[in-house]
mmCIF file of N, CA and C in Angstrom:
data_model
loop_
_atom_site.group_PDB
_atom_site.id
_atom_site.type_symbol
_atom_site.label_atom_id
_atom_site.label_comp_id
_atom_site.label_asym_id
_atom_site.label_seq_id
_atom_site.Cartn_x
_atom_site.Cartn_y
_atom_site.Cartn_z
ATOM 1 N N MET Z 1 -14.808 44.817 1.796
ATOM 2 C CA MET Z 1 -15.787 45.227 1.426
ATOM 3 C C MET Z 1 -16.419 45.353 2.465
ATOM 4 N N LEU Z 2 -15.653 44.448 3.572
ATOM 5 C CA LEU Z 2 -16.802 45.029 4.879
ATOM 6 C C LEU Z 2 -15.311 45.825 5.599
ATOM 7 N N GLU Z 3 -14.163 45.812 5.474
ATOM 8 C CA GLU Z 3 -13.125 46.528 6.267
ATOM 9 C C GLU Z 3 -13.317 48.209 5.590
ATOM 10 N N LEU Z 4 -13.707 48.075 4.099
ATOM 11 C CA LEU Z 4 -14.133 49.640 4.291
ATOM 12 C C LEU Z 4 -15.009 50.508 4.271
ATOM 13 N N SER Z 5 -16.154 49.643 4.869
ATOM 14 C CA SER Z 5 -17.585 50.017 5.019
ATOM 15 C C SER Z 5 -17.097 50.503 6.825
ATOM 16 N N LYS Z 6 -16.483 49.522 7.273
ATOM 17 C CA LYS Z 6 -15.722 50.110 8.761
ATOM 18 C C LYS Z 6 -15.111 51.446 8.541
ATOM 19 N N ASN Z 7 -14.194 51.698 7.405
ATOM 20 C CA ASN Z 7 -13.327 52.730 7.416
ATOM 21 C C ASN Z 7 -14.594 53.782 7.625
ATOM 22 N N ILE Z 8 -15.493 53.933 6.355
ATOM 23 C CA ILE Z 8 -16.275 55.154 6.236
ATOM 24 C C ILE Z 8 -16.918 55.295 6.978
ATOM 25 N N LEU Z 9 -17.886 54.252 8.039
ATOM 26 C CA LEU Z 9 -18.227 53.718 8.681
ATOM 27 C C LEU Z 9 -17.792 55.538 10.253
ATOM 28 N N THR Z 10 -16.603 54.764 10.586
ATOM 29 C CA THR Z 10 -16.124 55.300 10.839
ATOM 30 C C THR Z 10 -15.778 56.889 11.010
ATOM 31 N N LYS Z 11 -15.424 57.399 9.559
ATOM 32 C CA LYS Z 11 -15.540 58.963 9.095
ATOM 33 C C LYS Z 11 -16.636 59.313 9.340
ATOM 34 N N VAL Z 12 -17.565 58.757 8.877
ATOM 35 C CA VAL Z 12 -19.028 60.067 9.092
ATOM 36 C C VAL Z 12 -19.942 59.492 10.369
ATOM 37 N N SER Z 13 -19.246 59.209 11.617
ATOM 38 C CA SER Z 13 -19.701 58.798 12.746
ATOM 39 C C SER Z 13 -20.345 60.164 13.393
ATOM 40 N N PHE Z 14 -19.402 61.305 13.235
ATOM 41 C CA PHE Z 14 -19.765 62.636 13.772
ATOM 42 C C PHE Z 14 -20.986 62.963 13.064
ATOM 43 N N ASP Z 15 -21.862 62.341 12.283
ATOM 44 C CA ASP Z 15 -22.922 63.634 11.489
ATOM 45 C C ASP Z 15 -23.720 62.284 11.806
ATOM 46 N N ARG Z 16 -25.095 62.029 12.555
ATOM 47 C CA ARG Z 16 -25.997 61.260 12.510
ATOM 48 C C ARG Z 16 -27.057 60.048 10.977
ATOM 49 N N GLN Z 17 -27.383 61.871 10.011
ATOM 50 C CA GLN Z 17 -27.929 61.454 8.787
ATOM 51 C C GLN Z 17 -27.040 60.650 8.158
ATOM 52 N N LEU Z 18 -25.849 60.954 7.743
ATOM 53 C CA LEU Z 18 -24.819 60.650 7.226
ATOM 54 C C LEU Z 18 -24.487 59.125 7.458
ATOM 55 N N PHE Z 19 -23.945 58.732 8.454
ATOM 56 C CA PHE Z 19 -24.067 57.488 9.413
ATOM 57 C C PHE Z 19 -24.827 56.406 9.039
ATOM 58 N N GLN Z 20 -25.693 57.133 9.010
ATOM 59 C CA GLN Z 20 -27.267 55.980 8.728
ATOM 60 C C GLN Z 20 -27.603 55.926 6.968
ATOM 61 N N LYS Z 21 -26.778 57.109 5.920
ATOM 62 C CA LYS Z 21 -26.917 56.254 4.768
ATOM 63 C C LYS Z 21 -25.764 56.028 3.705
ATOM 64 N N GLU Z 22 -24.546 55.898 5.199
ATOM 65 C CA GLU Z 22 -23.675 55.237 4.872
ATOM 66 C C GLU Z 22 -23.452 53.752 5.653
ATOM 67 N N LEU Z 23 -24.658 53.591 6.691
ATOM 68 C CA LEU Z 23 -24.714 52.439 6.726
ATOM 69 C C LEU Z 23 -25.710 51.539 6.274
ATOM 70 N N GLU Z 24 -26.700 51.711 5.419
ATOM 71 C CA GLU Z 24 -27.487 51.477 4.564
ATOM 72 C C GLU Z 24 -27.031 50.997 3.398
ATOM 73 N N LYS Z 25 -26.158 52.198 2.955
ATOM 74 C CA LYS Z 25 -25.409 51.360 1.633
ATOM 75 C C LYS Z 25 -24.271 50.173 1.904
ATOM 76 N N SER Z 26 -23.675 50.371 3.253
ATOM 77 C CA SER Z 26 -22.846 49.506 3.353
ATOM 78 C C SER Z 26 -23.819 47.870 3.870
ATOM 79 N N VAL Z 27 -24.869 48.014 4.273
ATOM 80 C CA VAL Z 27 -25.637 46.628 3.992
ATOM 81 C C VAL Z 27 -25.830 46.275 2.849
ATOM 82 N N LYS Z 28 -26.072 47.177 1.910
ATOM 83 C CA LYS Z 28 -26.746 46.261 0.682
ATOM 84 C C LYS Z 28 -25.675 46.096 -0.547
ATOM 85 N N TRP Z 29 -24.614 46.948 0.235
ATOM 86 C CA TRP Z 29 -22.961 46.312 -1.126
ATOM 87 C C TRP Z 29 -22.955 45.173 -0.044
ATOM 88 N N ILE Z 30 -22.471 44.685 0.854
ATOM 89 C CA ILE Z 30 -21.647 43.312 1.570
ATOM 90 C C ILE Z 30 -23.119 42.462 1.140
ATOM 91 N N ASN Z 31 -22.787 41.329 0.738
ATOM 92 C CA ASN Z 31 -23.831 40.317 0.415
ATOM 93 C C ASN Z 31 -22.579 39.092 0.863
ATOM 94 N N LYS Z 32 -21.985 38.654 1.482
ATOM 95 C CA LYS Z 32 -21.771 37.782 2.526
ATOM 96 C C LYS Z 32 -22.572 37.986 3.839
ATOM 97 N N SER Z 33 -22.465 36.898 4.115
ATOM 98 C CA SER Z 33 -24.182 37.012 5.246
ATOM 99 C C SER Z 33 -23.045 36.795 6.717
ATOM 100 N N GLU Z 34 -22.001 36.057 6.633
ATOM 101 C CA GLU Z 34 -20.973 35.865 7.748
ATOM 102 C C GLU Z 34 -20.269 37.645 7.620
ATOM 103 N N ASP Z 35 -20.342 38.412 6.699
ATOM 104 C CA ASP Z 35 -19.407 39.792 6.734
ATOM 105 C C ASP Z 35 -20.957 40.790 6.819
ATOM 106 N N LEU Z 36 -21.785 40.594 6.720
ATOM 107 C CA LEU Z 36 -22.827 41.171 6.906
ATOM 108 C C LEU Z 36 -23.060 41.096 8.578
ATOM 109 N N HIS Z 37 -22.718 39.959 10.005
ATOM 110 C CA HIS Z 37 -22.835 39.529 10.717
ATOM 111 C C HIS Z 37 -22.183 40.527 11.595
ATOM 112 N N SER Z 38 -21.401 39.983 11.047
ATOM 113 C CA SER Z 38 -19.874 40.776 11.494
ATOM 114 C C SER Z 38 -19.598 42.040 11.294
ATOM 115 N N LEU Z 39 -20.117 43.338 10.321
ATOM 116 C CA LEU Z 39 -20.467 44.619 10.457
ATOM 117 C C LEU Z 39 -21.704 44.566 11.075
ATOM 118 N N LYS Z 40 -22.006 43.863 11.692
ATOM 119 C CA LYS Z 40 -23.414 44.039 12.646
ATOM 120 C C LYS Z 40 -23.227 44.135 13.531
ATOM 121 N N GLU Z 41 -22.041 43.263 14.542
ATOM 122 C CA GLU Z 41 -21.814 42.966 15.522
ATOM 123 C C GLU Z 41 -20.666 44.368 15.537
ATOM 124 N N TRP Z 42 -19.926 44.832 14.800
ATOM 125 C CA TRP Z 42 -18.572 45.551 15.024
ATOM 126 C C TRP Z 42 -19.939 47.771 15.511
ATOM 127 N N CYS Z 43 -20.534 47.400 14.728
ATOM 128 C CA CYS Z 43 -21.346 48.444 14.833
ATOM 129 C C CYS Z 43 -21.998 47.962 16.199
ATOM 130 N N MET Z 44 -22.842 47.818 16.646
ATOM 131 C CA MET Z 44 -23.260 47.553 17.948
ATOM 132 C C MET Z 44 -21.996 47.353 19.287
ATOM 133 N N ILE Z 45 -20.699 47.305 18.825
ATOM 134 C CA ILE Z 45 -19.627 47.330 19.715
ATOM 135 C C ILE Z 45 -19.216 49.119 19.255
ATOM 136 N N GLU Z 46 -19.157 48.998 18.691
ATOM 137 C CA GLU Z 46 -18.613 50.557 17.928
ATOM 138 C C GLU Z 46 -19.614 52.051 18.521
ATOM 139 N N PHE Z 47 -20.625 51.952 17.825
ATOM 140 C CA PHE Z 47 -21.935 53.017 17.803
ATOM 141 C C PHE Z 47 -23.425 52.320 18.077
ATOM 142 N N GLY Z 48 -23.092 50.977 19.050
ATOM 143 C CA GLY Z 48 -24.334 51.197 20.010
ATOM 144 C C GLY Z 48 -24.911 52.076 21.084
ATOM 145 N N GLN Z 49 -24.030 52.606 21.612
ATOM 146 C CA GLN Z 49 -23.657 53.510 22.574
ATOM 147 C C GLN Z 49 -24.848 54.957 21.811
ATOM 148 N N LEU Z 50 -23.954 55.320 20.760
ATOM 149 C CA LEU Z 50 -24.638 56.362 20.039
ATOM 150 C C LEU Z 50 -25.298 56.358 19.178
ATOM 151 N N TYR Z 51 -25.805 55.535 18.240
ATOM 152 C CA TYR Z 51 -26.639 55.731 17.253
ATOM 153 C C TYR Z 51 -27.628 54.160 17.628
ATOM 154 N N PRO Z 52 -28.121 53.711 18.615
ATOM 155 C CA PRO Z 52 -28.708 52.891 18.422
ATOM 156 C C PRO Z 52 -30.090 52.113 17.777
ATOM 157 N N SER Z 53 -30.800 53.693 17.404
ATOM 158 C CA SER Z 53 -31.657 53.598 16.744
ATOM 159 C C SER Z 53 -31.798 53.181 15.538
ATOM 160 N N ILE Z 54 -30.190 53.741 14.953
ATOM 161 C CA ILE Z 54 -29.861 53.667 13.497
ATOM 162 C C ILE Z 54 -30.438 51.900 13.602
ATOM 163 N N LEU Z 55 -28.907 51.327 14.229
ATOM 164 C CA LEU Z 55 -28.667 50.472 14.235
ATOM 165 C C LEU Z 55 -29.668 49.426 14.073
ATOM 166 N N LYS Z 56 -31.040 49.283 15.256
ATOM 167 C CA LYS Z 56 -32.193 48.708 15.123
ATOM 168 C C LYS Z 56 -32.510 48.835 13.914
ATOM 169 N N LYS Z 57 -32.832 50.413 13.524
ATOM 170 C CA LYS Z 57 -33.877 50.764 12.444
ATOM 171 C C LYS Z 57 -33.473 49.856 10.726
ATOM 172 N N VAL Z 58 -31.602 49.758 10.147
ATOM 173 C CA VAL Z 58 -30.734 49.630 9.760
ATOM 174 C C VAL Z 58 -31.496 47.626 9.612
ATOM 175 N N PHE Z 59 -30.525 47.001 11.198
ATOM 176 C CA PHE Z 59 -30.289 45.779 10.598
ATOM 177 C C PHE Z 59 -31.764 45.167 10.634
ATOM 178 N N TYR Z 60 -32.520 45.625 11.420
ATOM 179 C CA TYR Z 60 -33.763 44.784 11.766
ATOM 180 C C TYR Z 60 -34.678 45.335 10.679
ATOM 181 N N LYS Z 61 -34.571 46.050 9.666
ATOM 182 C CA LYS Z 61 -35.545 46.192 9.058
ATOM 183 C C LYS Z 61 -36.527 45.260 8.146
ATOM 184 N N LYS Z 62 -36.679 44.371 8.197
ATOM 185 C CA LYS Z 62 -37.844 43.081 7.227
ATOM 186 C C LYS Z 62 -38.913 43.324 8.003
#
């Protein structure tokens, strides 16, 4: 699931709203905490400069 999520997020990264929607879905799909942590780290590296507000909103939503 982690690799599928990375693949999808990379493909939709051109559109801000679509990226946020797919990221939110990915966070719901991934139920292992270590995989969620890996997704978060990967997103920060890949998209931290492009969508910092979306990443904060989705990953720190509690």
